[in-house]
Coordinates of C-alpha atoms in Angstrom, one line a residue:
Chain S
M1 CA 56.5 -48.0 46.7
S2 CA 60.3 -49.0 45.6
R3 CA 61.6 -46.6 47.7
K4 CA 60.2 -47.9 50.7
R5 CA 61.2 -51.4 50.1
H6 CA 64.7 -50.6 49.6
R7 CA 64.7 -49.5 53.2
L8 CA 63.7 -52.8 54.7
V9 CA 66.6 -54.5 54.7
P10 CA 68.9 -52.1 56.6
E11 CA 66.1 -51.4 58.8
A12 CA 66.2 -54.4 60.1
F13 CA 69.2 -53.5 62.0
G14 CA 68.0 -50.6 63.6
Q15 CA 64.4 -49.6 65.5
K16 CA 63.8 -46.7 64.4
R17 CA 63.4 -45.1 60.7
R18 CA 66.0 -42.1 60.5
R19 CA 64.8 -39.2 59.2
E20 CA 66.9 -37.8 56.4
G21 CA 68.7 -34.7 56.0
G22 CA 69.0 -31.4 57.8
D23 CA 66.5 -31.9 60.8
V24 CA 69.3 -30.7 63.2
E25 CA 70.8 -27.1 62.5
A26 CA 74.8 -27.5 62.8
D27 CA 75.7 -27.2 66.0
P28 CA 78.4 -25.0 66.1
L29 CA 81.3 -27.5 67.5
R30 CA 79.8 -30.5 65.7
G31 CA 80.4 -30.1 62.3
E32 CA 83.5 -32.0 62.1
S33 CA 83.2 -35.9 60.3
G34 CA 85.3 -37.3 58.8
S35 CA 89.3 -38.0 59.4
A36 CA 91.5 -37.4 62.2
R37 CA 93.6 -35.0 60.4
A38 CA 91.1 -32.5 59.4
A39 CA 90.2 -32.7 63.3
V40 CA 93.9 -32.3 64.2
A41 CA 93.7 -29.2 61.5
E42 CA 91.1 -27.6 63.1
L43 CA 92.3 -27.7 66.4
V44 CA 95.4 -26.2 65.4
R45 CA 94.0 -23.6 64.4
L46 CA 91.9 -23.2 67.8
F47 CA 94.9 -22.5 69.5
P48 CA 96.4 -19.3 70.7
R49 CA 99.7 -18.9 69.4
V50 CA 99.3 -15.1 70.4
L51 CA 100.0 -16.5 74.0
F52 CA 103.1 -18.3 73.8
E53 CA 104.4 -16.1 71.4
D54 CA 105.6 -18.8 69.2
A55 CA 107.7 -20.4 71.4
L56 CA 105.5 -22.9 71.9
P57 CA 104.4 -25.6 68.7
P58 CA 100.4 -25.4 68.7
I59 CA 99.6 -28.6 70.7
A60 CA 96.1 -30.7 70.3
L61 CA 94.8 -32.9 72.7
R62 CA 93.8 -36.8 71.7
S63 CA 90.6 -36.4 73.8
Q64 CA 89.5 -33.4 71.4
V65 CA 89.8 -35.2 68.3
Y66 CA 87.6 -37.8 70.2
S67 CA 85.0 -34.8 70.3
L68 CA 85.2 -34.0 66.5
V69 CA 85.6 -37.6 65.2
P70 CA 82.9 -39.6 67.2
D71 CA 84.2 -42.8 66.6
R72 CA 87.3 -43.1 68.6
T73 CA 88.8 -46.5 67.7
V74 CA 89.1 -45.3 64.0
A75 CA 90.2 -41.7 65.6
D76 CA 93.1 -43.9 67.2
R77 CA 93.9 -45.8 64.2
Q78 CA 94.0 -42.6 61.8
L79 CA 96.2 -41.2 64.4
R80 CA 98.7 -43.3 64.8
K81 CA 98.9 -44.1 61.0
N82 CA 99.6 -40.4 60.7
S83 CA 103.0 -39.8 61.7
P84 CA 104.9 -39.5 58.3
I85 CA 108.6 -39.2 58.4
L86 CA 109.1 -36.6 55.7
E87 CA 112.2 -34.6 54.6
N88 CA 112.2 -31.7 57.0
K89 CA 109.3 -31.5 58.5
I90 CA 108.9 -33.8 60.9
S91 CA 104.8 -34.3 62.5
L92 CA 104.6 -37.0 64.9
H93 CA 102.5 -37.4 68.0
R94 CA 103.6 -37.3 71.6
S95 CA 102.4 -36.9 74.9
V96 CA 103.2 -35.3 78.2
Q97 CA 101.5 -37.1 81.7
S98 CA 101.0 -34.6 83.7
T99 CA 101.4 -35.5 87.3
A100 CA 99.0 -33.3 88.5
D101 CA 95.8 -34.3 87.0
H102 CA 96.7 -37.6 85.2
L103 CA 96.2 -35.8 81.4
T104 CA 97.1 -37.4 78.3
L105 CA 97.8 -34.4 75.6
T106 CA 99.2 -35.2 72.4
P107 CA 100.7 -32.5 70.6
F108 CA 100.7 -32.6 67.1
F109 CA 103.8 -30.5 65.5
S110 CA 106.6 -29.8 63.2
L111 CA 109.9 -30.5 64.2
S112 CA 112.0 -29.0 62.4
S113 CA 110.2 -25.8 63.0
L114 CA 111.5 -26.4 67.2
W115 CA 115.0 -27.4 66.3
R116 CA 115.4 -24.3 64.5
Q117 CA 114.6 -22.6 67.8
K118 CA 117.6 -24.0 69.4
A119 CA 120.0 -23.2 66.2
L120 CA 120.6 -27.2 66.2
Q121 CA 120.5 -27.0 62.4
E122 CA 124.1 -26.8 62.3
Q123 CA 124.7 -30.3 63.8
G124 CA 123.2 -31.6 60.7
E125 CA 120.9 -33.8 59.8
I126 CA 120.1 -36.5 62.8
R127 CA 118.6 -39.6 61.0
I128 CA 115.7 -40.9 63.1
I129 CA 116.5 -44.4 62.6
Q130 CA 113.0 -45.9 64.2
L131 CA 110.1 -44.0 65.5
G132 CA 107.6 -46.4 67.3
F133 CA 104.4 -45.3 68.7
D134 CA 104.6 -45.8 72.7
L135 CA 100.8 -46.2 73.5
D136 CA 100.9 -45.5 77.3
A137 CA 102.3 -42.4 77.3
Q138 CA 101.7 -42.0 73.6
G139 CA 105.0 -40.8 72.8
I140 CA 107.2 -41.7 69.8
I141 CA 109.9 -43.4 70.9
F142 CA 113.3 -42.8 69.1
T143 CA 116.0 -45.3 69.0
E144 CA 119.4 -44.4 67.5
D145 CA 122.1 -46.0 65.9
Y146 CA 125.8 -46.5 67.1
R147 CA 126.7 -44.0 63.9
T148 CA 124.7 -41.3 65.1
R149 CA 127.1 -39.0 67.2
V150 CA 126.3 -38.8 71.2
R151 CA 127.7 -35.8 71.9
V152 CA 124.2 -34.7 69.6
T153 CA 122.5 -36.9 71.1
V154 CA 123.8 -35.1 74.8
Q155 CA 123.2 -31.6 73.5
L156 CA 119.5 -32.8 72.5
V157 CA 118.7 -33.8 76.0
N158 CA 120.4 -31.1 77.4
A159 CA 118.0 -28.0 75.7
G160 CA 114.9 -30.4 76.4
V161 CA 114.4 -31.3 73.0
L162 CA 115.1 -35.6 73.7
T163 CA 113.9 -37.3 77.3
V164 CA 115.2 -40.3 78.2
R165 CA 112.7 -43.2 78.2
D166 CA 115.2 -46.5 78.3
A167 CA 118.5 -47.5 77.3
G168 CA 118.9 -46.4 73.8
S169 CA 115.5 -44.9 73.4
W170 CA 114.2 -41.0 73.9
W171 CA 111.2 -39.2 73.9
L172 CA 110.9 -36.3 72.0
A173 CA 109.8 -33.7 74.2
V174 CA 108.1 -29.8 74.2
P175 CA 110.4 -27.7 76.2
G176 CA 108.6 -24.9 77.7
A177 CA 105.1 -26.7 78.0
G178 CA 104.9 -26.3 81.6
R179 CA 103.3 -23.0 80.9
F180 CA 100.6 -24.8 78.7
I181 CA 99.7 -27.3 81.3
K182 CA 99.5 -24.8 83.8
Y183 CA 96.9 -22.8 81.9
F184 CA 95.0 -26.0 80.6
V185 CA 94.7 -27.6 83.6
K186 CA 93.5 -24.2 85.3
G187 CA 91.7 -23.6 81.7
R188 CA 89.6 -27.1 82.2
Q189 CA 88.7 -26.8 85.7
A190 CA 87.6 -23.1 85.2
V191 CA 85.2 -24.8 82.1
L192 CA 83.7 -27.2 84.0
G193 CA 83.3 -25.3 86.9
M194 CA 80.4 -23.2 84.4
V195 CA 78.9 -26.3 83.8
R196 CA 78.6 -27.1 87.6
K197 CA 77.5 -23.5 88.9
A198 CA 74.6 -23.8 86.0
K199 CA 71.6 -24.6 87.2
Y200 CA 70.5 -28.7 87.1
R201 CA 74.3 -29.2 86.5
E202 CA 73.7 -29.0 82.6
L203 CA 74.6 -26.2 79.9
L204 CA 73.6 -25.8 76.5
L205 CA 76.3 -26.1 74.3
S206 CA 75.3 -22.5 72.3
E207 CA 74.9 -21.0 75.7
L208 CA 78.3 -21.5 76.8
L209 CA 80.5 -20.7 73.9
G210 CA 78.2 -17.6 74.3
R211 CA 79.2 -16.8 77.7
R212 CA 82.7 -14.5 78.6
A213 CA 85.3 -17.0 78.9
P214 CA 86.7 -17.0 82.3
A215 CA 89.8 -15.1 83.1
A216 CA 91.5 -18.9 84.3
A217 CA 90.6 -20.5 80.8
R218 CA 93.4 -18.8 78.1
L219 CA 93.1 -20.8 75.5
G220 CA 90.2 -20.0 74.7
L221 CA 86.6 -21.8 75.3
A222 CA 86.4 -23.8 72.5
Y223 CA 89.5 -25.4 73.0
H224 CA 88.4 -26.6 76.6
V225 CA 85.2 -27.2 75.5
H226 CA 86.5 -30.1 72.8
D227 CA 88.5 -31.5 75.7
L228 CA 86.2 -31.6 77.6
I229 CA 83.6 -33.8 75.3
G230 CA 86.2 -35.9 74.4
S231 CA 87.4 -37.1 77.4
Q232 CA 83.8 -37.5 78.9
L233 CA 84.0 -35.2 81.8
V234 CA 80.8 -33.9 80.8
D235 CA 78.2 -35.9 78.8
C236 CA 76.8 -34.9 75.4
V237 CA 73.0 -34.8 75.2
S238 CA 71.7 -34.4 71.9
T239 CA 68.1 -32.1 72.4
T240 CA 66.2 -30.6 70.3
S241 CA 67.4 -26.9 71.3
G242 CA 70.9 -28.5 70.2
T243 CA 74.0 -29.9 72.3
L244 CA 73.3 -30.1 76.4
L245 CA 76.6 -30.7 78.1
R246 CA 75.1 -32.1 81.4
L247 CA 78.3 -33.2 84.3
P248 CA 77.7 -37.0 84.6
E249 CA 75.9 -38.8 88.0
T250 CA 79.0 -40.5 89.1
Chain J
M1 CA 62.2 -57.6 57.3
L2 CA 59.7 -59.0 54.5
G3 CA 62.9 -58.5 52.5
F4 CA 64.5 -60.9 54.7
L5 CA 61.4 -63.4 54.6
S6 CA 61.2 -63.6 51.1
A7 CA 65.2 -64.1 50.1
R8 CA 65.1 -66.9 52.9
Q9 CA 61.9 -68.2 51.4
A10 CA 63.1 -68.0 47.5
G11 CA 66.6 -69.5 49.2
L12 CA 68.7 -66.4 48.0
D13 CA 69.2 -66.0 51.5
D14 CA 70.8 -68.0 54.6
P15 CA 68.5 -69.2 57.0
L16 CA 71.2 -68.1 59.4
R17 CA 71.0 -64.3 58.1
L18 CA 67.3 -63.6 59.3
R19 CA 68.0 -65.1 62.0
R20 CA 71.2 -62.5 63.2
A21 CA 69.1 -60.1 61.5
E22 CA 66.1 -60.4 63.8
S23 CA 68.1 -61.2 67.1
T24 CA 70.0 -57.2 66.4
R25 CA 67.2 -55.7 66.1
R26 CA 65.9 -57.0 69.2
V27 CA 69.4 -56.2 70.9
L28 CA 68.8 -53.2 70.0
G29 CA 65.2 -52.6 71.3
L30 CA 65.9 -53.7 74.7
E31 CA 64.0 -51.9 77.5
L32 CA 62.0 -51.9 80.6
N33 CA 58.5 -53.1 80.3
K34 CA 55.8 -53.1 82.5
D35 CA 54.6 -57.0 81.5
R36 CA 57.5 -58.3 83.0
D37 CA 59.0 -58.8 86.2
V38 CA 60.7 -60.8 88.3
E39 CA 60.2 -61.5 92.1
R40 CA 61.6 -59.7 94.6
I41 CA 63.2 -62.4 97.0
H42 CA 66.1 -60.6 98.1
G43 CA 66.6 -58.5 100.9
S44 CA 69.8 -57.3 100.1
G45 CA 72.2 -56.8 97.1
V46 CA 72.4 -59.2 93.8
N47 CA 75.6 -60.2 93.6
T48 CA 75.2 -62.6 90.8
L49 CA 73.3 -63.7 88.4
D50 CA 73.1 -67.1 86.3
I51 CA 70.9 -68.8 83.4
D52 CA 71.0 -72.3 82.9
P53 CA 73.1 -72.9 79.1
V54 CA 70.6 -75.6 78.3
E55 CA 67.0 -74.7 78.3
G56 CA 67.9 -70.7 79.0
R57 CA 64.7 -71.7 81.4
Y58 CA 66.0 -71.1 84.8
M59 CA 67.8 -69.1 86.4
L60 CA 69.7 -68.5 89.7
S61 CA 70.6 -65.4 91.8
G62 CA 73.0 -64.9 95.0
G63 CA 72.5 -62.1 97.4
S64 CA 75.1 -60.4 100.1
D65 CA 73.2 -61.7 102.5
G66 CA 74.0 -65.3 101.4
V67 CA 71.0 -66.0 100.0
I68 CA 70.3 -68.6 96.5
V69 CA 67.1 -67.5 94.8
L70 CA 65.9 -70.1 91.8
Y71 CA 64.1 -68.6 89.2
D72 CA 61.2 -69.8 86.6
L73 CA 62.2 -67.7 83.6
E74 CA 59.3 -68.9 81.4
N75 CA 55.9 -67.5 81.2
S76 CA 53.5 -70.6 81.0
S77 CA 50.2 -68.1 81.3
R78 CA 48.9 -67.3 79.1
Q79 CA 48.5 -63.2 80.1
P80 CA 51.5 -61.3 78.1
Y81 CA 52.1 -59.7 82.4
Y82 CA 54.2 -62.5 83.5
T83 CA 56.3 -62.4 87.5
C84 CA 58.8 -64.9 87.0
K85 CA 58.3 -66.7 90.4
A86 CA 61.2 -67.7 92.5
V87 CA 60.9 -71.3 92.1
C88 CA 62.7 -72.9 95.9
S89 CA 66.0 -70.4 97.6
V90 CA 68.0 -71.5 100.0
G91 CA 67.2 -69.0 102.8
R92 CA 68.4 -68.0 105.8
S93 CA 66.5 -71.1 107.6
H94 CA 68.5 -73.3 105.9
P95 CA 71.3 -75.4 107.8
D96 CA 73.8 -75.4 104.7
V97 CA 73.4 -71.6 104.0
H98 CA 76.2 -69.7 103.3
K99 CA 77.5 -67.4 106.4
Y100 CA 78.0 -64.2 104.4
S101 CA 78.0 -62.7 100.6
V102 CA 77.4 -65.2 98.0
E103 CA 79.7 -64.3 94.8
T104 CA 79.5 -66.2 92.2
V105 CA 76.8 -69.2 91.9
Q106 CA 77.0 -71.2 88.6
W107 CA 74.7 -73.9 87.1
Y108 CA 76.2 -77.3 86.3
P109 CA 76.8 -76.6 82.7
H110 CA 75.3 -80.0 81.3
D111 CA 72.1 -80.1 82.9
T112 CA 70.2 -78.5 85.3
G113 CA 70.6 -81.0 88.1
M114 CA 73.4 -79.2 89.8
F115 CA 74.4 -76.0 90.4
T116 CA 77.5 -74.3 92.8
S117 CA 77.9 -71.1 94.7
S118 CA 81.1 -69.8 95.8
S119 CA 81.0 -67.0 98.6
F120 CA 83.0 -65.0 101.6
D121 CA 82.7 -67.2 104.1
K122 CA 85.7 -68.9 102.6
T123 CA 83.7 -72.5 101.1
L124 CA 82.5 -73.5 97.4
K125 CA 79.1 -75.2 98.0
V126 CA 78.2 -78.1 95.7
W127 CA 74.1 -78.4 95.5
D128 CA 71.9 -80.8 94.3
T129 CA 68.9 -78.9 93.0
N130 CA 65.9 -80.9 93.7
T131 CA 67.0 -82.0 97.0
L132 CA 68.5 -78.4 98.0
Q133 CA 70.6 -80.5 99.5
I134 CA 74.4 -79.5 99.9
A135 CA 76.5 -82.7 97.4
D136 CA 79.9 -81.7 98.4
V137 CA 81.9 -78.4 99.7
F138 CA 85.4 -76.9 99.0
N139 CA 87.0 -74.8 101.9
F140 CA 90.4 -72.6 101.3
E141 CA 92.0 -70.1 103.1
E142 CA 91.0 -67.0 102.1
T143 CA 87.7 -65.6 101.0
V144 CA 86.5 -67.1 97.5
Y145 CA 86.0 -64.2 94.8
S146 CA 84.6 -66.0 91.6
H147 CA 84.4 -69.2 90.5
H148 CA 83.9 -70.9 87.1
M149 CA 83.3 -74.3 85.5
S150 CA 84.1 -74.6 81.7
P151 CA 81.3 -74.6 79.7
V152 CA 82.7 -77.0 76.8
A153 CA 84.7 -79.4 79.1
T154 CA 84.2 -82.9 78.3
K155 CA 87.4 -85.0 79.5
H156 CA 87.9 -82.8 82.8
C157 CA 85.5 -81.3 85.8
L158 CA 87.4 -78.9 87.1
V159 CA 86.0 -75.7 89.0
A160 CA 88.9 -72.4 89.0
V161 CA 88.4 -70.7 91.9
G162 CA 90.0 -67.0 92.5
T163 CA 90.2 -66.5 95.7
R164 CA 91.6 -63.5 98.0
G165 CA 95.2 -65.6 97.7
P166 CA 97.2 -64.3 94.3
K167 CA 96.8 -68.6 93.9
V168 CA 94.6 -69.7 91.0
Q169 CA 92.8 -73.3 92.6
L170 CA 91.5 -76.0 90.3
C171 CA 88.9 -78.1 92.4
D172 CA 87.9 -81.4 90.6
L173 CA 84.0 -82.5 91.4
K174 CA 85.2 -86.3 90.3
S175 CA 87.5 -86.6 93.5
G176 CA 86.1 -84.1 95.8
S177 CA 89.1 -81.9 96.3
C178 CA 91.7 -79.4 95.3
S179 CA 93.9 -80.7 92.1
H180 CA 95.8 -78.0 91.0
I181 CA 97.1 -74.6 91.7
L182 CA 98.4 -72.2 89.2
Q183 CA 100.9 -69.4 90.4
G184 CA 101.4 -66.0 89.1
H185 CA 100.1 -63.5 90.3
R186 CA 100.3 -61.5 93.0
Q187 CA 97.5 -60.4 94.6
E188 CA 93.8 -61.4 94.9
I189 CA 92.2 -63.2 92.3
L190 CA 89.2 -61.1 91.2
A191 CA 87.9 -63.3 88.5
V192 CA 88.4 -66.1 86.3
S193 CA 86.7 -67.8 83.5
W194 CA 86.9 -70.6 81.0
S195 CA 87.4 -70.4 77.4
P196 CA 84.1 -71.7 75.4
R197 CA 86.4 -72.8 72.7
Y198 CA 88.9 -74.8 74.3
E199 CA 88.3 -77.0 77.4
Y200 CA 91.5 -76.2 78.9
I201 CA 92.2 -72.8 78.4
L202 CA 91.5 -70.2 81.7
A203 CA 91.6 -66.9 81.8
T204 CA 92.3 -65.1 85.0
A205 CA 92.0 -61.6 86.1
S206 CA 93.7 -60.3 89.3
A207 CA 94.2 -57.0 91.1
D208 CA 98.0 -56.7 90.7
S209 CA 96.5 -55.1 87.4
R210 CA 97.3 -58.3 85.2
T211 CA 95.6 -60.8 83.4
K212 CA 96.8 -64.1 82.7
L213 CA 95.7 -67.6 80.5
W214 CA 97.0 -70.0 81.2
D215 CA 96.7 -74.0 80.0
V216 CA 96.1 -76.2 82.7
R217 CA 97.5 -78.8 81.3
R218 CA 101.0 -77.1 81.5
A219 CA 102.8 -77.3 84.9
S220 CA 105.4 -74.5 84.1
G221 CA 103.3 -71.4 84.2
C222 CA 101.0 -69.5 82.3
L223 CA 100.7 -69.2 78.6
I224 CA 100.3 -65.2 78.1
T225 CA 100.1 -62.1 80.1
L226 CA 98.2 -59.5 78.4
D227 CA 99.8 -56.7 77.6
Q228 CA 97.9 -53.6 77.1
H229 CA 100.9 -51.5 75.5
N230 CA 101.7 -54.6 73.0
G231 CA 105.3 -54.9 74.2
K232 CA 105.9 -51.7 72.9
K233 CA 106.4 -50.1 76.9
S234 CA 109.7 -50.1 78.5
Q235 CA 110.3 -53.7 79.8
A236 CA 112.0 -51.4 83.0
V237 CA 108.7 -49.6 84.1
E238 CA 107.0 -51.5 86.7
S239 CA 104.0 -50.8 84.8
A240 CA 104.8 -52.9 82.1
N241 CA 103.2 -56.3 81.2
T242 CA 99.8 -55.1 82.7
A243 CA 96.1 -55.3 81.6
H244 CA 94.9 -52.1 82.9
N245 CA 96.5 -49.6 85.1
G246 CA 94.1 -50.5 87.9
K247 CA 92.8 -54.1 89.0
V248 CA 91.3 -55.5 86.2
N249 CA 87.9 -56.9 87.8
G250 CA 86.0 -58.2 84.9
L251 CA 86.4 -61.1 82.1
C252 CA 84.7 -62.2 79.2
F253 CA 84.6 -64.2 76.3
T254 CA 83.0 -63.7 73.4
S255 CA 80.5 -66.8 72.6
D256 CA 83.5 -67.8 69.9
G257 CA 86.1 -67.7 72.4
L258 CA 88.1 -66.3 69.8
H259 CA 88.3 -62.4 71.8
L260 CA 88.4 -61.8 75.6
L261 CA 86.7 -58.8 77.3
T262 CA 88.2 -57.4 80.4
V263 CA 86.8 -54.4 82.4
G264 CA 89.5 -52.7 85.1
T265 CA 89.5 -49.9 87.8
D266 CA 91.0 -47.4 85.3
N267 CA 87.6 -46.7 83.8
R268 CA 88.6 -49.1 80.7
M269 CA 87.5 -52.4 79.1
R270 CA 89.7 -53.7 76.6
L271 CA 89.3 -56.3 73.8
W272 CA 91.9 -58.7 73.4
N273 CA 93.0 -61.3 70.7
S274 CA 92.7 -64.7 72.8
S275 CA 94.9 -66.7 70.8
N276 CA 98.0 -64.3 70.7
G277 CA 97.5 -62.0 73.9
E278 CA 97.4 -59.4 71.3
N279 CA 95.3 -56.0 72.3
T280 CA 92.9 -54.7 69.7
L281 CA 93.1 -51.0 70.9
V282 CA 89.3 -50.7 70.0
N283 CA 88.0 -47.6 72.2
Y284 CA 84.8 -47.9 74.6
G285 CA 86.2 -44.4 75.5
K286 CA 85.0 -44.3 79.9
V287 CA 83.5 -47.7 81.0
Y288 CA 83.0 -46.4 84.6
N289 CA 84.1 -49.1 87.0
D290 CA 84.3 -48.3 90.9
S291 CA 83.7 -52.4 92.4
R292 CA 86.0 -53.3 94.4
K293 CA 85.4 -56.6 93.7
G294 CA 84.7 -58.6 90.3
L295 CA 82.0 -57.1 88.2
K296 CA 80.1 -59.1 85.9
F297 CA 79.5 -58.4 83.0
T298 CA 78.2 -61.0 79.7
V299 CA 78.4 -60.7 76.0
S300 CA 75.1 -61.2 73.2
C301 CA 75.1 -64.4 71.3
G302 CA 73.6 -65.0 68.3
C303 CA 73.2 -61.4 66.8
S304 CA 75.4 -60.4 64.1
S305 CA 77.6 -57.8 65.7
E306 CA 77.8 -58.7 69.5
F307 CA 77.6 -56.4 71.9
V308 CA 78.6 -56.3 74.9
F309 CA 76.8 -55.3 78.3
V310 CA 78.6 -53.4 80.9
P311 CA 77.3 -52.7 84.2
Y312 CA 78.0 -48.7 84.4
G313 CA 77.3 -47.4 87.5
S314 CA 73.5 -47.7 88.1
T315 CA 73.4 -48.2 84.6
I316 CA 73.9 -50.7 82.1
A317 CA 75.7 -49.5 79.3
I318 CA 75.6 -51.4 75.7
Y319 CA 78.5 -51.3 73.6
T320 CA 79.3 -53.0 69.9
V321 CA 82.2 -55.3 70.6
Y322 CA 84.1 -55.0 67.8
S323 CA 84.4 -51.4 67.1
G324 CA 83.6 -50.3 70.2
E325 CA 80.7 -47.6 69.6
Q326 CA 77.9 -46.8 72.6
I327 CA 74.9 -48.1 71.5
T328 CA 73.2 -46.8 75.0
M329 CA 72.8 -46.6 78.3
L330 CA 70.1 -48.9 80.2
K331 CA 68.3 -47.0 83.2
G332 CA 66.0 -48.3 85.5
H333 CA 67.8 -49.5 88.7
Y334 CA 68.3 -47.1 92.1
K335 CA 71.8 -48.5 92.5
S336 CA 74.8 -49.5 91.2
V337 CA 74.5 -52.8 88.9
D338 CA 76.3 -56.0 90.1
C339 CA 75.9 -58.3 87.7
C340 CA 73.9 -59.2 84.2
V341 CA 73.0 -61.7 82.1
F342 CA 71.7 -62.4 78.8
Q343 CA 69.1 -64.9 77.7
S344 CA 69.7 -65.5 74.3
N345 CA 67.2 -67.5 73.1
F346 CA 65.0 -64.6 73.5
Q347 CA 67.1 -61.5 73.5
E348 CA 66.4 -60.8 77.0
L349 CA 68.7 -59.0 79.2
Y350 CA 68.7 -59.7 83.4
S351 CA 70.5 -57.4 86.0
G352 CA 70.7 -57.6 89.7
S353 CA 72.1 -54.5 92.0
R354 CA 72.4 -53.3 95.3
D355 CA 68.9 -51.9 95.7
C356 CA 68.3 -55.7 95.3
N357 CA 66.3 -55.8 92.3
I358 CA 66.5 -58.0 89.6
L359 CA 65.3 -56.1 86.6
A360 CA 64.4 -57.8 83.2
W361 CA 65.2 -55.9 79.8
I362 CA 63.0 -57.1 77.2
P363 CA 62.8 -56.5 73.3
S364 CA 60.5 -53.8 72.8
L365 CA 57.4 -54.9 70.7
Y366 CA 57.2 -53.8 67.3
E367 CA 55.5 -50.0 66.8
S368 CA 53.9 -49.2 63.4
V369 CA 56.2 -46.4 62.3
P370 CA 55.2 -43.2 61.2
D371 CA 55.2 -42.6 57.4
D372 CA 57.5 -40.1 56.0
E373 CA 56.8 -36.9 55.1
E374 CA 57.9 -37.9 51.4
A375 CA 56.0 -40.4 50.6
L376 CA 52.9 -38.5 51.3
V377 CA 53.6 -35.7 49.2
V378 CA 54.3 -37.6 46.9
S379 CA 51.2 -39.3 47.1
S380 CA 49.3 -35.9 47.0

């Protein structure tokens, strides 16, 4: 009796009483809830490092984070706060606008590892004076002080680590990201094609993940499915047999 | 529910709290109902709807064939099954009917004796409701996409008109002529809206991706141009200072006037702080929008967390305004939905679409919820 009364007040805001606890079996991909940081860590684990032989840092996409963290505004807010500048290791967000497809990607990586590869350590520390978050290309703007040597910046630009954004500010770039983009675009089309070819243009998530990955999807099925869900290229419908991915009618 | 009632009775809670809780519960339960219907008069798509702000009883609708129909929404029969009948209409046989499609209709904000309608035939007509005659006509050089009259104005009777030209025209109803032109946009103006909080603040949305806030008393230009990047993008790029990455199709102030919602053809909806023009960065996800002219969407009024009802293809999507969460999609129309209005007294939503139908979405009746298994186990 007392248990019922406690529930009446919040029930006024929801039409149907929600049943507590595990009635739905944990979906393979949807178990994640909580912070964007945990989501990024999870996605970084999904990234196939062997494919690029460590030439590229692990890249996770913002749309994938949306698939793991259901509330987009909260995910955005956490991602924005999530760029601490630590001593030697800087983890930050950055994005690339692919001309072919108007994707927005947000790779998360540690800059120091990249710099080590480019053998620029001997130039000494570059002091990052100001890091800003640019919403549109969603990149980090790196503006520097006159005190920092111009020569070093020119070398960084030549190495491909920095790209010019405006006078006095640069984007931090991922050199060699072209290969990733190529695999990503092809893989996305391939996985979307799998859903499109299914009968009634819908597929159960578990069935999709159980299928053999097409040759074009080299980054892994789970990686691409997260991206498709988060960028709303497929509608996620929860059914009694699990999550169903359906192509939107529009 | 009973908790709210007893708290109100005992004076523990503000009376408004029960009202807002019940309004929210009703909005969360909106659905099509077999008992409510709107009479089908239009022979072509319904472009615009407006419910009178005084009583919430009469609804105007404007169609693509230039027809304007007036409906009575009140249920005066004693039966639960009720069709909203058309009281009168400006049909094709009327001598003053619009030649082309009616894009916007709006009731006079202070009583139902007058309404205004604007159309692709480059006119804005002011109608007397009781005689259904034209009281005044404003002619423009370009087709009119949208017009709006301020709901709170007491010191002026200006109607803001957005046309295919880049200038926003302000027409004075008292004098019968265009009094003002606001310059600043570069392409056609797709939507205009006065602020419900300040009678001189106007927001306009244009196909050049910009949304501007104006104070009409100021001669020198707009107050703020809304910038989706909040000033963080490089000013050298051409897309700086844009509200969307495509045309800005629709504008709606929240009922307290503190925030402004815009939708654009980049399939995004953005929430802005209307006092400083800052993008609040609430993420609604993909709000599908392929409308080439204005999209008329609406915000709920009187709920504890406000909801926005946006036409999304052939459905209507409901989002919470401040958190961006999608509540549900209302499916029922056969073709794309063009407009929707919210009746805040009864928490009903009316939507008009290209399939010539106006659908009424009613809060579902309270159905008894099945008992918990746990309670049964405990009692047995």
